Tab-separated table of C-alpha atoms and ligand atoms in Angstrom:
chain	number	residue	atom	x	y	z
A	12	UNK	CA	-18.035	-0.145	29.548
A	13	UNK	CA	-21.220	-2.011	29.444
A	14	UNK	CA	-22.360	-4.506	26.737
A	15	UNK	CA	-25.095	-7.163	26.331
A	16	UNK	CA	-23.785	-10.389	25.171
A	17	UNK	CA	-26.640	-12.236	23.799
A	18	UNK	CA	-26.674	-16.090	24.112
A	19	UNK	CA	-26.986	-17.436	20.618
A	20	UNK	CA	-28.596	-21.020	23.187
A	21	UNK	CA	-32.002	-18.937	23.061
A	22	UNK	CA	-32.276	-18.513	19.659
A	23	UNK	CA	-33.681	-20.386	16.727
A	24	UNK	CA	-30.851	-22.301	15.368
A	25	UNK	CA	-32.343	-22.871	12.010
A	26	UNK	CA	-31.909	-19.619	11.320
A	27	UNK	CA	-28.874	-17.979	13.113
A	28	UNK	CA	-27.157	-15.364	10.719
A	29	UNK	CA	-30.473	-13.845	10.847
A	30	UNK	CA	-30.647	-14.174	14.869
A	31	UNK	CA	-27.442	-13.048	14.692
A	32	UNK	CA	-28.130	-9.906	12.303
A	33	UNK	CA	-31.109	-8.832	14.872
A	34	UNK	CA	-29.171	-8.174	17.838
A	35	UNK	CA	-26.460	-6.348	16.117
A	36	UNK	CA	-28.604	-4.234	15.095
A	37	UNK	CA	-30.373	-3.902	18.154
A	38	UNK	CA	-26.464	-2.684	19.475
A	39	UNK	CA	-24.979	-5.846	20.766
A	40	UNK	CA	-21.503	-5.972	20.023
A	41	UNK	CA	-21.251	-9.333	21.945
A	42	UNK	CA	-22.188	-12.874	20.738
A	43	UNK	CA	-22.077	-15.251	23.961
A	44	UNK	CA	-21.812	-18.983	22.690
A	45	UNK	CA	-22.560	-21.527	25.394
A	46	UNK	CA	-20.494	-24.918	24.873
A	47	UNK	CA	-21.435	-27.729	26.836
A	48	UNK	CA	-20.193	-30.983	26.879
A	49	UNK	CA	-22.406	-33.266	28.866
A	50	UNK	CA	-20.262	-34.269	31.539
A	51	UNK	CA	-19.288	-30.896	33.300
A	52	UNK	CA	-22.958	-29.647	31.986
A	53	UNK	CA	-26.121	-31.655	31.875
A	54	UNK	CA	-26.598	-30.566	28.722
A	55	UNK	CA	-24.579	-31.188	25.425
A	56	UNK	CA	-25.288	-27.577	22.705
A	57	UNK	CA	-22.476	-26.900	19.751
A	58	UNK	CA	-19.016	-26.682	19.068
A	59	UNK	CA	-15.809	-25.375	17.124
A	60	UNK	CA	-17.699	-26.133	13.771
A	61	UNK	CA	-20.701	-23.465	14.726
A	62	UNK	CA	-17.923	-21.370	16.312
A	63	UNK	CA	-15.976	-21.317	12.793
A	64	UNK	CA	-19.856	-20.654	10.502
A	65	UNK	CA	-20.005	-17.857	13.199
A	66	UNK	CA	-16.826	-16.247	12.324
A	67	UNK	CA	-17.315	-16.336	8.982
A	68	UNK	CA	-20.869	-14.271	8.576
A	69	UNK	CA	-19.939	-12.188	11.719
A	70	UNK	CA	-17.620	-9.257	12.839
A	71	UNK	CA	-19.314	-9.167	16.253
A	72	UNK	CA	-17.147	-10.424	19.186
A	73	UNK	CA	-17.619	-14.025	19.806
A	74	UNK	CA	-17.535	-14.960	23.320
A	75	UNK	CA	-17.290	-18.651	23.915
A	76	UNK	CA	-18.472	-20.415	27.020
A	77	UNK	CA	-16.866	-22.975	27.461
A	78	UNK	CA	-18.846	-25.667	29.727
A	79	UNK	CA	-16.487	-28.899	29.479
A	80	UNK	CA	-14.768	-30.906	30.858
A	81	UNK	CA	-10.931	-30.520	30.551
A	82	UNK	CA	-10.861	-26.926	28.878
A	83	UNK	CA	-7.409	-26.944	28.380
A	84	UNK	CA	-7.215	-29.622	25.693
A	85	UNK	CA	-9.949	-27.202	23.285
A	86	UNK	CA	-9.462	-23.100	24.484
A	87	UNK	CA	-6.855	-22.996	21.891
A	88	UNK	CA	-8.989	-24.509	19.423
A	89	UNK	CA	-11.673	-22.121	19.441
A	90	UNK	CA	-9.764	-18.846	20.115
A	91	UNK	CA	-8.222	-20.143	16.611
A	92	UNK	CA	-11.908	-21.133	14.791
A	93	UNK	CA	-12.392	-17.290	15.311
A	94	UNK	CA	-13.441	-16.289	19.052
A	95	UNK	CA	-12.284	-13.447	20.330
A	96	UNK	CA	-13.038	-14.665	24.221
A	97	UNK	CA	-12.762	-18.154	25.166
A	98	UNK	CA	-13.526	-18.738	29.209
A	99	UNK	CA	-13.160	-22.058	30.660
A	100	UNK	CA	-14.602	-23.411	34.477
A	101	UNK	CA	-12.081	-22.868	37.434
A	102	UNK	CA	-14.119	-26.167	38.737
A	103	UNK	CA	-13.065	-28.465	35.370
A	104	UNK	CA	-9.354	-26.998	35.498
A	105	UNK	CA	-7.047	-27.629	37.932
A	106	UNK	CA	-3.753	-25.842	35.832
A	107	UNK	CA	-5.384	-23.115	34.761
A	108	UNK	CA	-2.249	-21.149	34.230
A	109	UNK	CA	-1.677	-22.863	31.290
A	110	UNK	CA	-4.894	-22.960	29.766
A	111	UNK	CA	-4.877	-19.327	29.788
A	112	UNK	CA	-1.587	-19.088	28.554
A	113	UNK	CA	-3.122	-21.441	25.209
A	114	UNK	CA	-5.984	-18.713	24.997
A	115	UNK	CA	-3.744	-15.533	25.305
A	116	UNK	CA	-1.082	-17.557	22.804
A	117	UNK	CA	-3.859	-18.283	20.105
A	118	UNK	CA	-5.026	-15.048	19.803
A	119	UNK	CA	-7.971	-14.363	22.096
A	120	UNK	CA	-9.052	-12.755	25.837
A	121	UNK	CA	-8.746	-15.782	28.436
A	122	UNK	CA	-11.814	-15.709	30.967
A	123	UNK	CA	-12.164	-17.632	34.042
A	124	UNK	CA	-16.108	-18.428	34.694
A	125	UNK	CA	-17.213	-19.122	38.304
A	126	UNK	CA	-20.360	-20.877	39.147
A	127	UNK	CA	-22.353	-19.482	42.279
A	128	UNK	CA	-21.701	-21.718	45.176
A	129	UNK	CA	-17.553	-21.390	44.393
A	130	UNK	CA	-16.011	-19.177	46.105
A	131	UNK	CA	-14.084	-15.741	45.145
A	132	UNK	CA	-11.247	-17.911	46.791
A	133	UNK	CA	-10.854	-20.246	44.599
A	134	UNK	CA	-9.524	-17.020	41.541
A	135	UNK	CA	-7.691	-15.273	44.254
A	136	UNK	CA	-4.442	-16.315	42.387
A	137	UNK	CA	-5.159	-16.871	38.634
A	138	UNK	CA	-7.349	-13.683	38.427
A	139	UNK	CA	-4.211	-11.818	37.441
A	140	UNK	CA	-3.738	-14.206	34.952
A	141	UNK	CA	-6.846	-13.469	33.268
A	142	UNK	CA	-8.917	-10.474	31.077
A	143	UNK	CA	-12.010	-11.300	32.140
A	144	UNK	CA	-13.938	-13.206	34.392
A	145	UNK	CA	-17.134	-14.684	34.089
A	146	UNK	CA	-19.416	-15.145	37.221
A	147	UNK	CA	-22.621	-17.109	36.749
A	148	UNK	CA	-25.717	-16.501	38.190
A	149	UNK	CA	-27.368	-19.560	37.630
A	150	UNK	CA	-26.330	-22.961	37.786
A	151	UNK	CA	-24.764	-23.532	33.998
A	152	UNK	CA	-26.568	-25.960	31.686
A	153	UNK	CA	-29.282	-24.419	30.505
A	154	UNK	CA	-30.629	-21.662	29.863
A	155	UNK	CA	-34.261	-19.600	31.322
A	156	UNK	CA	-33.411	-19.735	34.804
A	157	UNK	CA	-34.104	-17.527	37.720
A	158	UNK	CA	-31.273	-14.880	38.589
A	159	UNK	CA	-29.336	-15.992	41.882
A	160	UNK	CA	-29.440	-12.328	44.150
A	161	UNK	CA	-26.894	-13.504	46.426
A	162	UNK	CA	-24.749	-13.578	43.058
A	163	UNK	CA	-24.781	-9.521	43.350
A	164	UNK	CA	-22.478	-9.319	47.012
A	165	UNK	CA	-20.071	-11.650	45.085
A	166	UNK	CA	-19.695	-9.107	41.878
A	167	UNK	CA	-19.243	-6.921	44.299
A	168	UNK	CA	-16.712	-8.108	45.950
A	169	UNK	CA	-15.006	-8.967	42.954
A	170	UNK	CA	-15.375	-5.946	41.570
A	171	UNK	CA	-13.040	-3.898	45.340
A	172	UNK	CA	-10.860	-7.100	44.775
A	173	UNK	CA	-9.337	-6.377	40.433
A	174	UNK	CA	-10.236	-2.567	41.692
A	175	UNK	CA	-7.467	-2.905	45.092
A	176	UNK	CA	-5.081	-4.623	42.687
A	177	UNK	CA	-5.150	-1.863	39.949
A	178	UNK	CA	-5.902	-5.014	37.415
A	179	UNK	CA	-7.372	-4.713	33.753
A	180	UNK	CA	-9.644	-7.365	34.487
A	181	UNK	CA	-13.297	-7.225	33.052
A	182	UNK	CA	-16.091	-8.632	34.743
A	183	UNK	CA	-19.149	-10.209	33.191
A	184	UNK	CA	-22.133	-12.020	34.666
A	185	UNK	CA	-24.494	-15.239	32.923
A	186	UNK	CA	-27.825	-16.489	33.725
A	187	UNK	CA	-30.999	-14.473	34.351
A	188	UNK	CA	-29.988	-11.328	33.307
A	189	UNK	CA	-33.460	-9.354	32.531
A	190	UNK	CA	-34.661	-5.849	32.059
A	191	UNK	CA	-35.756	-5.823	35.684
A	192	UNK	CA	-32.078	-6.690	37.292
A	193	UNK	CA	-30.113	-5.068	34.377
A	194	UNK	CA	-29.666	-1.710	36.275
A	195	UNK	CA	-29.167	-3.476	39.974
A	196	UNK	CA	-26.258	-5.535	38.131
A	197	UNK	CA	-24.201	-3.211	36.015
A	198	UNK	CA	-24.555	-1.407	39.334
A	199	UNK	CA	-22.925	-3.821	41.002
A	200	UNK	CA	-19.682	-4.128	38.918
A	201	UNK	CA	-20.681	-6.383	36.058
A	202	UNK	CA	-19.631	-5.179	32.536
A	203	UNK	CA	-20.671	-7.155	30.078
A	204	UNK	CA	-24.399	-8.842	30.786
A	205	UNK	CA	-25.434	-12.429	29.508
A	206	UNK	CA	-28.818	-12.247	28.056
A	207	UNK	CA	-30.320	-15.358	26.420
A	208	UNK	CA	-33.801	-15.634	26.727
A	209	UNK	CA	-34.161	-12.413	28.038
A	210	UNK	CA	-33.563	-11.153	24.093
A	211	UNK	CA	-34.257	-14.528	22.206
A	212	UNK	CA	-37.447	-15.413	24.256
A	213	UNK	CA	-38.719	-12.158	22.673
A	214	UNK	CA	-40.585	-11.216	19.474
A	215	UNK	CA	-38.498	-8.489	18.784
A	216	UNK	CA	-34.417	-9.442	19.821
A	217	UNK	CA	-32.844	-5.844	18.605
A	218	UNK	CA	-35.571	-3.991	20.651
A	219	UNK	CA	-34.514	-7.092	23.608
A	220	UNK	CA	-31.673	-5.547	23.768
A	221	UNK	CA	-32.245	-1.937	23.024
A	222	UNK	CA	-34.217	-2.032	26.295
A	223	UNK	CA	-30.809	-3.838	28.486
A	224	UNK	CA	-29.387	-1.380	27.119
A	225	UNK	CA	-31.169	1.597	27.900
A	226	UNK	CA	-32.336	0.213	31.308
A	227	UNK	CA	-28.372	-1.110	32.161
A	228	UNK	CA	-26.907	2.560	31.422
A	229	UNK	CA	-29.261	4.650	33.093
A	230	UNK	CA	-27.994	4.865	36.933
A	231	UNK	CA	-24.579	5.640	36.097
B	303	DX5	C1	-26.274	-20.886	31.010
B	303	DX5	C2	-25.467	-20.780	29.999
B	303	DX5	C3	-25.616	-19.343	29.841
B	303	DX5	C4	-27.233	-18.354	29.280
B	303	DX5	C5	-28.095	-17.838	29.442
B	303	DX5	O1	-25.213	-22.260	30.904
B	303	DX5	O2	-24.355	-20.129	30.137
B	303	DX5	O3	-25.172	-18.179	28.583
B	303	DX5	O4	-27.723	-19.182	27.744
B	303	DX5	O5	-29.470	-17.490	29.743
B	303	DX5	P1	-30.735	-17.343	30.183
B	303	DX5	O6	-29.982	-15.467	30.221
B	303	DX5	O7	-31.807	-17.250	29.742
B	303	DX5	O8	-30.503	-17.111	31.881
B	304	ZN	ZN1	-22.987	-18.838	28.991
């Protein structure tokens, strides 16, 4: 499995529908939606009404990445608003098992997001209750940051852990993905690659998605 998930954070919000159609034309199958609350991260973005509007205009998979405090209060709400994937940060939630269950009960795939400085041991117990792990390769809060190279080793270790246990858990990577590192990242074990500025920071988002898919799968 290899999929590019354009992050709407870097899109032009005045013409969101058009920008979504552009990445679909380029071959994107997942839309990554960054939800920030100004507490867990120093930035505020979008919430439920926007997810509902996107749901109404596209058949693409909607992947909501909750960078918020107390995610257990809101996670199921995002699934009910139409998200197909909902991830919550391990650093923000002392009741991860309960929150993941609430997401699944609401009909979405449940993900654990983990910051660059958080060790994999923090998710060792919970990973078996998740459908995917979102590995942050920048510090969450903003688009356009540089990929942190040491995360590649973490990716490999997570891939090994998942394979050794025979789990059906996908790995998503988020932050600093571009056409120069996409092959190395997918080789390390990531299957869903989020790309914000590398897609929407270009003049032709459809072509940018195409190039990422081409470069990311060429090594296989
Ligand atoms: C950062 C967000 C990312 C961001 C990625 O906190 O979680 O999804 O949009 O943007 P790029 O690809 O520009 O690093
Ligand atoms: Zn994200």
